[in-house]
Amino acid sequence: MGAPRISWRTAVVTGAATLLAGSGAGTASWAAYRLLMAQAGAARGVIGRDTSKPPEADGIYTAGCVAPEPWRTGKHADLHLMIFGDSTAAGVGCLTADGVPGVRIARALAEASGKRIRLSTKAISGATSKGLAGQVDAMFVAGPPPDAAVIFIGANDITKKHSISASARRLGAAVARLHLSGSVVVVGTCPDLGTVSAIPQPLRTIVWNWSVRLARAQFAVTIAAGGHPVALGELGREFRTAPEQMFSADGFHPSAAGYELAAARVLPALLAALEQRGLNTDRGAHGLRRGLAARLRGLVAQKSGAVAADDAEARNGRGDVPGARQVRYT
């Protein structure tokens, strides 16, 4: 995601057509359009535009380091990790660098392997899948491809209502270029935008539906291009039941706790892929995976009462996003 420059008018027109498909009632269609336009305006006003920059996070990470070493030509790193995508990849919403997802991943890799991990960030706030080609181009201009690439992309494609098939195709092309250059590529697919409470119903259900469809398409093209997809939309349950903990102050970007969950989802896939490639992550790797799984279970258990109440509400027909918990991308 980036600063939420949401193409609400396009969303409203498409949403109204979706909700009223097959209806010949012009008056009803106009009423639905007016309703969704009003909801879009309210959401835009609540969310606003986050123009803040994410904390500087690049450098060389080692096991137990307090701060990264600045990268300079001639310095040594055992593994180069590069982050591509939008503002969620860059960590907008974090107050310190320690919460940025790339930093969490780099630190975990350093702890698991005992190696020097260089972190580089190509992600740009506000980017859509159209911008991935430019980010990959910039990488090739700057130097050799990274050993590992992590991509978070999709939310802005939804808010700007880009074609789902075209967005997925662009992601697949970027993954293929990185994979063919020798990089291990892990993709965090589109998050569940139905968790953004500033978007009212029924518009939120429409946006949720688009995000689910894009995530499924991204999952498929990533596998086809040789990458490793991770379904970040499955974190929707945690974000929905603990929004004050999982979202930053703008109500749109994740908080440090939200990014921690995202990194915990990505890390097992990245560690497994690097082990297949030959990186020795035996040092604490299995314990690290167990710790990440325990962290996820702990958060769910902590909020179990809220989850039970939410499920009861959904069964009574008052849930915010019908059927969201049945979503699976595999």
mmCIF file of C-alpha atoms in Angstrom:
data_model
loop_
_atom_site.group_PDB
_atom_site.id
_atom_site.type_symbol
_atom_site.label_atom_id
_atom_site.label_comp_id
_atom_site.label_asym_id
_atom_site.label_seq_id
_atom_site.Cartn_x
_atom_site.Cartn_y
_atom_site.Cartn_z
ATOM 1 C CA MET A 1 0.000 0.000 0.000
ATOM 2 C CA GLY A 2 0.989 3.581 -0.253
ATOM 3 C CA ALA A 3 -0.469 6.940 0.619
ATOM 4 C CA PRO A 4 -4.120 6.020 -0.035
ATOM 5 C CA ARG A 5 -4.799 7.886 -3.274
ATOM 6 C CA ILE A 6 -7.877 5.819 -3.761
ATOM 7 C CA SER A 7 -9.710 5.952 -7.082
ATOM 8 C CA TRP A 8 -13.031 5.917 -5.288
ATOM 9 C CA ARG A 9 -15.086 7.148 -8.244
ATOM 10 C CA THR A 10 -14.011 4.148 -10.323
ATOM 11 C CA ALA A 11 -14.643 1.868 -7.366
ATOM 12 C CA VAL A 12 -18.080 3.325 -6.823
ATOM 13 C CA VAL A 13 -19.145 3.012 -10.452
ATOM 14 C CA THR A 14 -17.897 -0.574 -10.661
ATOM 15 C CA GLY A 15 -19.349 -1.405 -7.251
ATOM 16 C CA ALA A 16 -22.761 -0.048 -8.087
ATOM 17 C CA ALA A 17 -22.783 -2.045 -11.299
ATOM 18 C CA THR A 18 -21.774 -5.166 -9.377
ATOM 19 C CA LEU A 19 -24.419 -4.755 -6.705
ATOM 20 C CA LEU A 20 -27.170 -3.995 -9.184
ATOM 21 C CA ALA A 21 -26.190 -6.238 -12.084
ATOM 22 C CA GLY A 22 -29.241 -7.170 -14.069
ATOM 23 C CA SER A 23 -31.391 -4.481 -12.507
ATOM 24 C CA GLY A 24 -33.333 -2.248 -14.844
ATOM 25 C CA ALA A 25 -34.402 0.080 -12.061
ATOM 26 C CA GLY A 26 -32.736 3.367 -12.972
ATOM 27 C CA THR A 27 -33.846 5.056 -9.769
ATOM 28 C CA ALA A 28 -32.442 2.241 -7.629
ATOM 29 C CA SER A 29 -29.151 2.318 -9.553
ATOM 30 C CA TRP A 30 -28.827 6.057 -9.019
ATOM 31 C CA ALA A 31 -29.588 5.675 -5.315
ATOM 32 C CA ALA A 32 -26.922 2.974 -4.977
ATOM 33 C CA TYR A 33 -24.410 5.148 -6.821
ATOM 34 C CA ARG A 34 -25.169 8.082 -4.523
ATOM 35 C CA LEU A 35 -24.807 5.861 -1.452
ATOM 36 C CA LEU A 36 -21.440 4.464 -2.510
ATOM 37 C CA MET A 37 -20.188 7.938 -3.501
ATOM 38 C CA ALA A 38 -21.091 9.221 -0.045
ATOM 39 C CA GLN A 39 -19.342 6.263 1.597
ATOM 40 C CA ALA A 40 -16.231 6.788 -0.557
ATOM 41 C CA GLY A 41 -16.087 10.436 0.424
ATOM 42 C CA ALA A 42 -16.392 9.565 4.099
ATOM 43 C CA ALA A 43 -13.653 6.941 3.841
ATOM 44 C CA ARG A 44 -11.353 9.326 1.988
ATOM 45 C CA GLY A 45 -11.833 11.930 4.691
ATOM 46 C CA VAL A 46 -11.127 9.515 7.539
ATOM 47 C CA ILE A 47 -8.077 7.887 5.943
ATOM 48 C CA GLY A 48 -6.549 11.043 4.505
ATOM 49 C CA ARG A 49 -3.156 10.847 2.858
ATOM 50 C CA ASP A 50 -0.147 9.566 4.730
ATOM 51 C CA THR A 51 2.870 11.449 3.351
ATOM 52 C CA SER A 52 5.290 10.201 6.008
ATOM 53 C CA LYS A 53 8.451 8.403 4.976
ATOM 54 C CA PRO A 54 9.301 4.989 6.390
ATOM 55 C CA PRO A 55 12.321 4.763 8.707
ATOM 56 C CA GLU A 56 15.701 4.244 7.055
ATOM 57 C CA ALA A 57 16.431 0.551 7.370
ATOM 58 C CA ASP A 58 19.070 -0.521 4.833
ATOM 59 C CA GLY A 59 22.448 -1.881 5.842
ATOM 60 C CA ILE A 60 24.190 -5.059 6.973
ATOM 61 C CA TYR A 61 22.521 -7.052 9.747
ATOM 62 C CA THR A 62 24.308 -9.588 11.922
ATOM 63 C CA ALA A 63 23.092 -11.812 14.754
ATOM 64 C CA GLY A 64 22.467 -9.715 17.852
ATOM 65 C CA CYS A 65 23.354 -6.381 16.260
ATOM 66 C CA VAL A 66 21.708 -3.291 17.751
ATOM 67 C CA ALA A 67 21.935 -1.280 14.533
ATOM 68 C CA PRO A 68 22.969 -2.288 10.996
ATOM 69 C CA GLU A 69 26.350 -1.470 9.535
ATOM 70 C CA PRO A 70 26.072 1.050 6.689
ATOM 71 C CA TRP A 71 26.690 -0.601 3.347
ATOM 72 C CA ARG A 72 29.712 0.641 1.437
ATOM 73 C CA THR A 73 31.404 -0.676 -1.690
ATOM 74 C CA GLY A 74 34.015 -3.178 -0.628
ATOM 75 C CA LYS A 75 32.164 -4.374 2.453
ATOM 76 C CA HIS A 76 31.240 -8.033 2.676
ATOM 77 C CA ALA A 77 27.789 -9.564 3.014
ATOM 78 C CA ASP A 78 26.980 -13.276 2.842
ATOM 79 C CA LEU A 79 23.468 -12.755 1.519
ATOM 80 C CA HIS A 80 21.783 -9.806 -0.169
ATOM 81 C CA LEU A 81 18.078 -9.377 0.616
ATOM 82 C CA MET A 82 16.121 -6.876 -1.479
ATOM 83 C CA ILE A 83 12.589 -5.624 -0.820
ATOM 84 C CA PHE A 84 10.287 -4.597 -3.680
ATOM 85 C CA GLY A 85 6.744 -3.277 -3.772
ATOM 86 C CA ASP A 86 4.650 -0.561 -2.136
ATOM 87 C CA SER A 87 4.620 1.266 1.200
ATOM 88 C CA THR A 88 3.839 -1.914 3.146
ATOM 89 C CA ALA A 89 7.110 -3.321 1.809
ATOM 90 C CA ALA A 90 8.885 -0.121 2.836
ATOM 91 C CA GLY A 91 7.271 -0.068 6.286
ATOM 92 C CA VAL A 92 5.124 3.079 6.241
ATOM 93 C CA GLY A 93 3.320 3.201 9.588
ATOM 94 C CA CYS A 94 6.362 2.138 11.634
ATOM 95 C CA LEU A 95 7.789 4.655 14.089
ATOM 96 C CA THR A 96 11.241 3.037 14.211
ATOM 97 C CA ALA A 97 13.297 0.934 11.813
ATOM 98 C CA ASP A 98 12.997 -2.119 14.083
ATOM 99 C CA GLY A 99 9.344 -2.538 13.028
ATOM 100 C CA VAL A 100 9.954 -2.402 9.272
ATOM 101 C CA PRO A 101 9.193 -5.816 7.707
ATOM 102 C CA GLY A 102 12.478 -5.933 5.790
ATOM 103 C CA VAL A 103 14.398 -5.353 9.012
ATOM 104 C CA ARG A 104 12.498 -8.103 10.811
ATOM 105 C CA ILE A 105 13.229 -10.501 7.963
ATOM 106 C CA ALA A 106 16.919 -9.509 7.735
ATOM 107 C CA ARG A 107 17.414 -9.874 11.493
ATOM 108 C CA ALA A 108 15.701 -13.271 11.504
ATOM 109 C CA LEU A 109 17.882 -14.482 8.627
ATOM 110 C CA ALA A 110 20.996 -13.298 10.466
ATOM 111 C CA GLU A 111 19.924 -15.098 13.648
ATOM 112 C CA ALA A 112 19.002 -18.296 11.780
ATOM 113 C CA SER A 113 22.176 -18.475 9.712
ATOM 114 C CA GLY A 114 24.835 -16.600 11.679
ATOM 115 C CA LYS A 115 25.645 -14.786 8.430
ATOM 116 C CA ARG A 116 25.929 -11.152 7.385
ATOM 117 C CA ILE A 117 22.681 -10.096 5.703
ATOM 118 C CA ARG A 118 22.605 -7.000 3.524
ATOM 119 C CA LEU A 119 19.176 -5.335 3.293
ATOM 120 C CA SER A 120 18.322 -3.084 0.332
ATOM 121 C CA THR A 121 14.916 -1.502 -0.243
ATOM 122 C CA LYS A 122 13.591 -0.694 -3.720
ATOM 123 C CA ALA A 123 9.942 -0.440 -2.595
ATOM 124 C CA ILE A 124 8.181 2.878 -3.248
ATOM 125 C CA SER A 125 5.168 4.222 -1.377
ATOM 126 C CA GLY A 126 2.116 4.330 -3.623
ATOM 127 C CA ALA A 127 3.504 1.788 -6.098
ATOM 128 C CA THR A 128 1.235 -0.567 -8.008
ATOM 129 C CA SER A 129 2.209 -3.618 -10.027
ATOM 130 C CA LYS A 130 2.923 -1.208 -12.903
ATOM 131 C CA GLY A 131 5.873 0.115 -10.914
ATOM 132 C CA LEU A 132 7.507 -3.261 -10.298
ATOM 133 C CA ALA A 133 9.232 -3.289 -13.685
ATOM 134 C CA GLY A 134 10.887 0.048 -12.879
ATOM 135 C CA GLN A 135 12.015 -1.172 -9.469
ATOM 136 C CA VAL A 136 13.564 -4.281 -11.017
ATOM 137 C CA ASP A 137 15.167 -2.154 -13.747
ATOM 138 C CA ALA A 138 16.707 0.071 -11.058
ATOM 139 C CA MET A 139 18.089 -3.001 -9.343
ATOM 140 C CA PHE A 140 19.826 -4.208 -12.501
ATOM 141 C CA VAL A 141 21.291 -0.733 -13.118
ATOM 142 C CA ALA A 142 22.600 -0.479 -9.547
ATOM 143 C CA GLY A 143 24.336 -3.853 -9.490
ATOM 144 C CA PRO A 144 23.928 -7.625 -9.598
ATOM 145 C CA PRO A 145 20.619 -9.214 -8.587
ATOM 146 C CA PRO A 146 20.052 -10.056 -4.914
ATOM 147 C CA ASP A 147 20.242 -13.539 -3.465
ATOM 148 C CA ALA A 148 16.696 -13.143 -2.144
ATOM 149 C CA ALA A 149 13.851 -10.834 -3.107
ATOM 150 C CA VAL A 150 10.644 -10.186 -1.159
ATOM 151 C CA ILE A 151 7.698 -8.437 -2.826
ATOM 152 C CA PHE A 152 4.633 -6.902 -1.147
ATOM 153 C CA ILE A 153 2.235 -5.538 -3.768
ATOM 154 C CA GLY A 154 -1.456 -5.364 -4.607
ATOM 155 C CA ALA A 155 -3.316 -3.003 -2.271
ATOM 156 C CA ASN A 156 -2.834 0.023 -4.516
ATOM 157 C CA ASP A 157 -3.901 -1.981 -7.561
ATOM 158 C CA ILE A 158 -7.199 -2.519 -5.745
ATOM 159 C CA THR A 159 -7.684 1.048 -4.509
ATOM 160 C CA LYS A 160 -6.892 2.358 -7.995
ATOM 161 C CA LYS A 161 -9.059 -0.397 -9.530
ATOM 162 C CA HIS A 162 -6.508 -1.765 -11.961
ATOM 163 C CA SER A 163 -7.407 -4.846 -13.940
ATOM 164 C CA ILE A 164 -6.864 -7.937 -11.782
ATOM 165 C CA SER A 165 -5.544 -10.011 -14.667
ATOM 166 C CA ALA A 166 -3.187 -7.232 -15.819
ATOM 167 C CA SER A 167 -1.934 -6.634 -12.275
ATOM 168 C CA ALA A 168 -1.233 -10.323 -11.783
ATOM 169 C CA ARG A 169 0.489 -10.521 -15.159
ATOM 170 C CA ARG A 170 2.822 -7.634 -14.262
ATOM 171 C CA LEU A 171 3.709 -9.274 -10.960
ATOM 172 C CA GLY A 172 4.413 -12.566 -12.741
ATOM 173 C CA ALA A 173 6.757 -10.788 -15.150
ATOM 174 C CA ALA A 174 8.718 -9.204 -12.289
ATOM 175 C CA VAL A 175 8.973 -12.516 -10.428
ATOM 176 C CA ALA A 176 10.139 -14.267 -13.597
ATOM 177 C CA ARG A 177 12.886 -11.675 -14.225
ATOM 178 C CA LEU A 178 14.195 -11.995 -10.688
ATOM 179 C CA HIS A 179 13.936 -15.797 -10.674
ATOM 180 C CA LEU A 180 15.744 -16.132 -13.998
ATOM 181 C CA SER A 181 18.504 -13.841 -12.695
ATOM 182 C CA GLY A 182 19.130 -16.318 -9.873
ATOM 183 C CA SER A 183 17.195 -14.711 -7.009
ATOM 184 C CA VAL A 184 14.961 -16.596 -4.585
ATOM 185 C CA VAL A 185 11.640 -14.720 -4.789
ATOM 186 C CA VAL A 186 8.924 -14.653 -2.120
ATOM 187 C CA VAL A 187 5.707 -12.712 -2.734
ATOM 188 C CA GLY A 188 3.310 -11.520 -0.054
ATOM 189 C CA THR A 189 0.010 -11.435 -1.936
ATOM 190 C CA CYS A 190 -2.616 -8.695 -1.672
ATOM 191 C CA PRO A 191 -3.800 -8.115 1.913
ATOM 192 C CA ASP A 192 -7.421 -8.305 2.995
ATOM 193 C CA LEU A 193 -8.696 -4.748 2.461
ATOM 194 C CA GLY A 194 -11.989 -5.718 4.036
ATOM 195 C CA THR A 195 -10.246 -5.126 7.372
ATOM 196 C CA VAL A 196 -9.979 -1.342 6.803
ATOM 197 C CA SER A 197 -12.838 -0.105 8.969
ATOM 198 C CA ALA A 198 -12.670 3.429 7.524
ATOM 199 C CA ILE A 199 -14.231 1.973 4.364
ATOM 200 C CA PRO A 200 -17.952 1.576 5.181
ATOM 201 C CA GLN A 201 -20.325 -1.110 3.992
ATOM 202 C CA PRO A 202 -21.301 -2.057 1.334
ATOM 203 C CA LEU A 203 -18.218 -0.523 -0.296
ATOM 204 C CA ARG A 204 -15.927 -2.489 2.029
ATOM 205 C CA THR A 205 -17.367 -5.809 0.856
ATOM 206 C CA ILE A 206 -16.737 -4.800 -2.758
ATOM 207 C CA VAL A 207 -13.108 -3.878 -1.995
ATOM 208 C CA TRP A 208 -12.687 -7.107 0.009
ATOM 209 C CA ASN A 209 -13.930 -9.135 -2.974
ATOM 210 C CA TRP A 210 -11.438 -7.467 -5.316
ATOM 211 C CA SER A 211 -8.550 -8.057 -2.900
ATOM 212 C CA VAL A 212 -9.419 -11.764 -2.582
ATOM 213 C CA ARG A 213 -9.578 -12.189 -6.348
ATOM 214 C CA LEU A 214 -6.271 -10.396 -6.888
ATOM 215 C CA ALA A 215 -4.551 -12.437 -4.160
ATOM 216 C CA ARG A 216 -5.666 -15.683 -5.817
ATOM 217 C CA ALA A 217 -4.385 -14.515 -9.200
ATOM 218 C CA GLN A 218 -1.074 -13.382 -7.670
ATOM 219 C CA PHE A 219 -0.645 -16.748 -5.952
ATOM 220 C CA ALA A 220 -1.006 -18.587 -9.259
ATOM 221 C CA VAL A 221 1.302 -16.365 -11.346
ATOM 222 C CA THR A 222 3.997 -16.380 -8.661
ATOM 223 C CA ILE A 223 4.178 -20.165 -8.692
ATOM 224 C CA ALA A 224 4.181 -20.223 -12.497
ATOM 225 C CA ALA A 225 7.082 -17.749 -12.573
ATOM 226 C CA GLY A 226 9.198 -19.762 -10.144
ATOM 227 C CA GLY A 227 8.470 -17.755 -6.998
ATOM 228 C CA HIS A 228 7.079 -18.646 -3.587
ATOM 229 C CA PRO A 229 3.716 -17.008 -2.727
ATOM 230 C CA VAL A 230 2.544 -16.295 0.808
ATOM 231 C CA ALA A 231 -1.139 -15.483 1.405
ATOM 232 C CA LEU A 232 -1.051 -12.333 3.536
ATOM 233 C CA GLY A 233 -4.825 -12.051 3.213
ATOM 234 C CA GLU A 234 -5.104 -14.882 5.727
ATOM 235 C CA LEU A 235 -4.014 -12.392 8.391
ATOM 236 C CA GLY A 236 -7.368 -10.663 7.976
ATOM 237 C CA ARG A 237 -8.757 -12.432 11.042
ATOM 238 C CA GLU A 238 -6.098 -10.913 13.311
ATOM 239 C CA PHE A 239 -6.451 -7.434 11.783
ATOM 240 C CA ARG A 240 -10.239 -7.565 12.039
ATOM 241 C CA THR A 241 -10.339 -8.636 15.676
ATOM 242 C CA ALA A 242 -7.550 -6.366 16.958
ATOM 243 C CA PRO A 243 -7.505 -3.301 14.652
ATOM 244 C CA GLU A 244 -6.196 -0.965 17.355
ATOM 245 C CA GLN A 245 -3.139 -3.197 17.667
ATOM 246 C CA MET A 246 -2.608 -4.205 14.042
ATOM 247 C CA PHE A 247 -3.103 -0.842 12.284
ATOM 248 C CA SER A 248 -1.007 2.322 12.540
ATOM 249 C CA ALA A 249 -2.502 5.699 13.427
ATOM 250 C CA ASP A 250 -3.795 6.302 9.881
ATOM 251 C CA GLY A 251 -6.046 3.222 10.079
ATOM 252 C CA PHE A 252 -4.787 2.041 6.688
ATOM 253 C CA HIS A 253 -1.158 0.924 6.999
ATOM 254 C CA PRO A 254 -0.134 -1.828 9.415
ATOM 255 C CA SER A 255 1.492 -0.992 12.738
ATOM 256 C CA ALA A 256 4.754 -2.557 13.894
ATOM 257 C CA ALA A 257 2.675 -5.428 15.332
ATOM 258 C CA GLY A 258 0.892 -5.875 12.004
ATOM 259 C CA TYR A 259 4.179 -5.951 10.128
ATOM 260 C CA GLU A 260 5.502 -8.477 12.635
ATOM 261 C CA LEU A 261 2.713 -10.858 11.651
ATOM 262 C CA ALA A 262 3.404 -10.274 7.950
ATOM 263 C CA ALA A 263 7.115 -10.996 8.430
ATOM 264 C CA ALA A 264 6.214 -14.115 10.427
ATOM 265 C CA ARG A 265 4.165 -15.348 7.456
ATOM 266 C CA VAL A 266 6.926 -14.667 4.937
ATOM 267 C CA LEU A 267 9.914 -16.013 6.868
ATOM 268 C CA PRO A 268 9.186 -19.770 6.795
ATOM 269 C CA ALA A 269 8.767 -19.717 3.009
ATOM 270 C CA LEU A 270 11.936 -17.652 2.578
ATOM 271 C CA LEU A 271 13.984 -19.842 4.923
ATOM 272 C CA ALA A 272 12.829 -23.020 3.177
ATOM 273 C CA ALA A 273 13.644 -21.601 -0.266
ATOM 274 C CA LEU A 274 17.102 -20.457 0.849
ATOM 275 C CA GLU A 275 17.819 -23.844 2.412
ATOM 276 C CA GLN A 276 16.924 -25.478 -0.902
ATOM 277 C CA ARG A 277 19.325 -23.059 -2.587
ATOM 278 C CA GLY A 278 22.088 -24.090 -0.205
ATOM 279 C CA LEU A 279 22.189 -21.359 2.451
ATOM 280 C CA ASN A 280 22.906 -22.945 5.819
ATOM 281 C CA THR A 281 20.126 -21.817 8.147
ATOM 282 C CA ASP A 282 20.461 -24.718 10.581
ATOM 283 C CA ARG A 283 21.498 -22.398 13.393
ATOM 284 C CA GLY A 284 18.222 -21.823 15.183
ATOM 285 C CA ALA A 285 16.122 -22.056 12.033
ATOM 286 C CA HIS A 286 13.696 -24.657 13.351
ATOM 287 C CA GLY A 287 13.414 -22.835 16.663
ATOM 288 C CA LEU A 288 12.801 -19.614 14.776
ATOM 289 C CA ARG A 289 9.944 -21.204 12.845
ATOM 290 C CA ARG A 290 8.463 -22.559 16.070
ATOM 291 C CA GLY A 291 8.767 -19.125 17.681
ATOM 292 C CA LEU A 292 6.982 -17.429 14.790
ATOM 293 C CA ALA A 293 4.197 -20.000 14.876
ATOM 294 C CA ALA A 294 3.876 -19.528 18.647
ATOM 295 C CA ARG A 295 3.639 -15.774 18.158
ATOM 296 C CA LEU A 296 0.746 -16.197 15.741
ATOM 297 C CA ARG A 297 -1.026 -18.666 18.018
ATOM 298 C CA GLY A 298 -0.536 -16.361 20.993
ATOM 299 C CA LEU A 299 -2.125 -13.406 19.271
ATOM 300 C CA VAL A 300 -5.096 -15.509 18.206
ATOM 301 C CA ALA A 301 -5.516 -16.913 21.723
ATOM 302 C CA GLN A 302 -5.205 -13.445 23.251
ATOM 303 C CA LYS A 303 -8.080 -12.258 21.130
ATOM 304 C CA SER A 304 -10.119 -15.467 21.322
ATOM 305 C CA GLY A 305 -12.968 -13.788 23.149
ATOM 306 C CA ALA A 306 -13.207 -11.089 20.487
ATOM 307 C CA VAL A 307 -13.061 -13.696 17.745
ATOM 308 C CA ALA A 308 -15.862 -15.742 19.313
ATOM 309 C CA ALA A 309 -18.047 -12.659 19.634
ATOM 310 C CA ASP A 310 -17.296 -11.679 16.042
ATOM 311 C CA ASP A 311 -18.161 -15.149 14.766
ATOM 312 C CA ALA A 312 -21.444 -15.099 16.675
ATOM 313 C CA GLU A 313 -22.253 -11.732 15.131
ATOM 314 C CA ALA A 314 -21.504 -13.066 11.650
ATOM 315 C CA ARG A 315 -23.798 -16.052 12.238
ATOM 316 C CA ASN A 316 -26.556 -13.643 13.183
ATOM 317 C CA GLY A 317 -26.162 -11.883 9.857
ATOM 318 C CA ARG A 318 -24.466 -8.754 11.178
ATOM 319 C CA GLY A 319 -20.824 -9.486 10.306
ATOM 320 C CA ASP A 320 -18.934 -6.725 8.484
ATOM 321 C CA VAL A 321 -17.469 -8.937 5.757
ATOM 322 C CA PRO A 322 -19.611 -11.986 5.025
ATOM 323 C CA GLY A 323 -17.642 -15.180 4.459
ATOM 324 C CA ALA A 324 -14.237 -13.563 4.969
ATOM 325 C CA ARG A 325 -12.996 -16.296 7.281
ATOM 326 C CA GLN A 326 -13.599 -18.995 4.710
ATOM 327 C CA VAL A 327 -11.138 -17.431 2.253
ATOM 328 C CA ARG A 328 -8.225 -19.678 1.282
ATOM 329 C CA TYR A 329 -5.775 -18.943 -1.487
ATOM 330 C CA THR A 330 -4.206 -22.353 -1.857
#
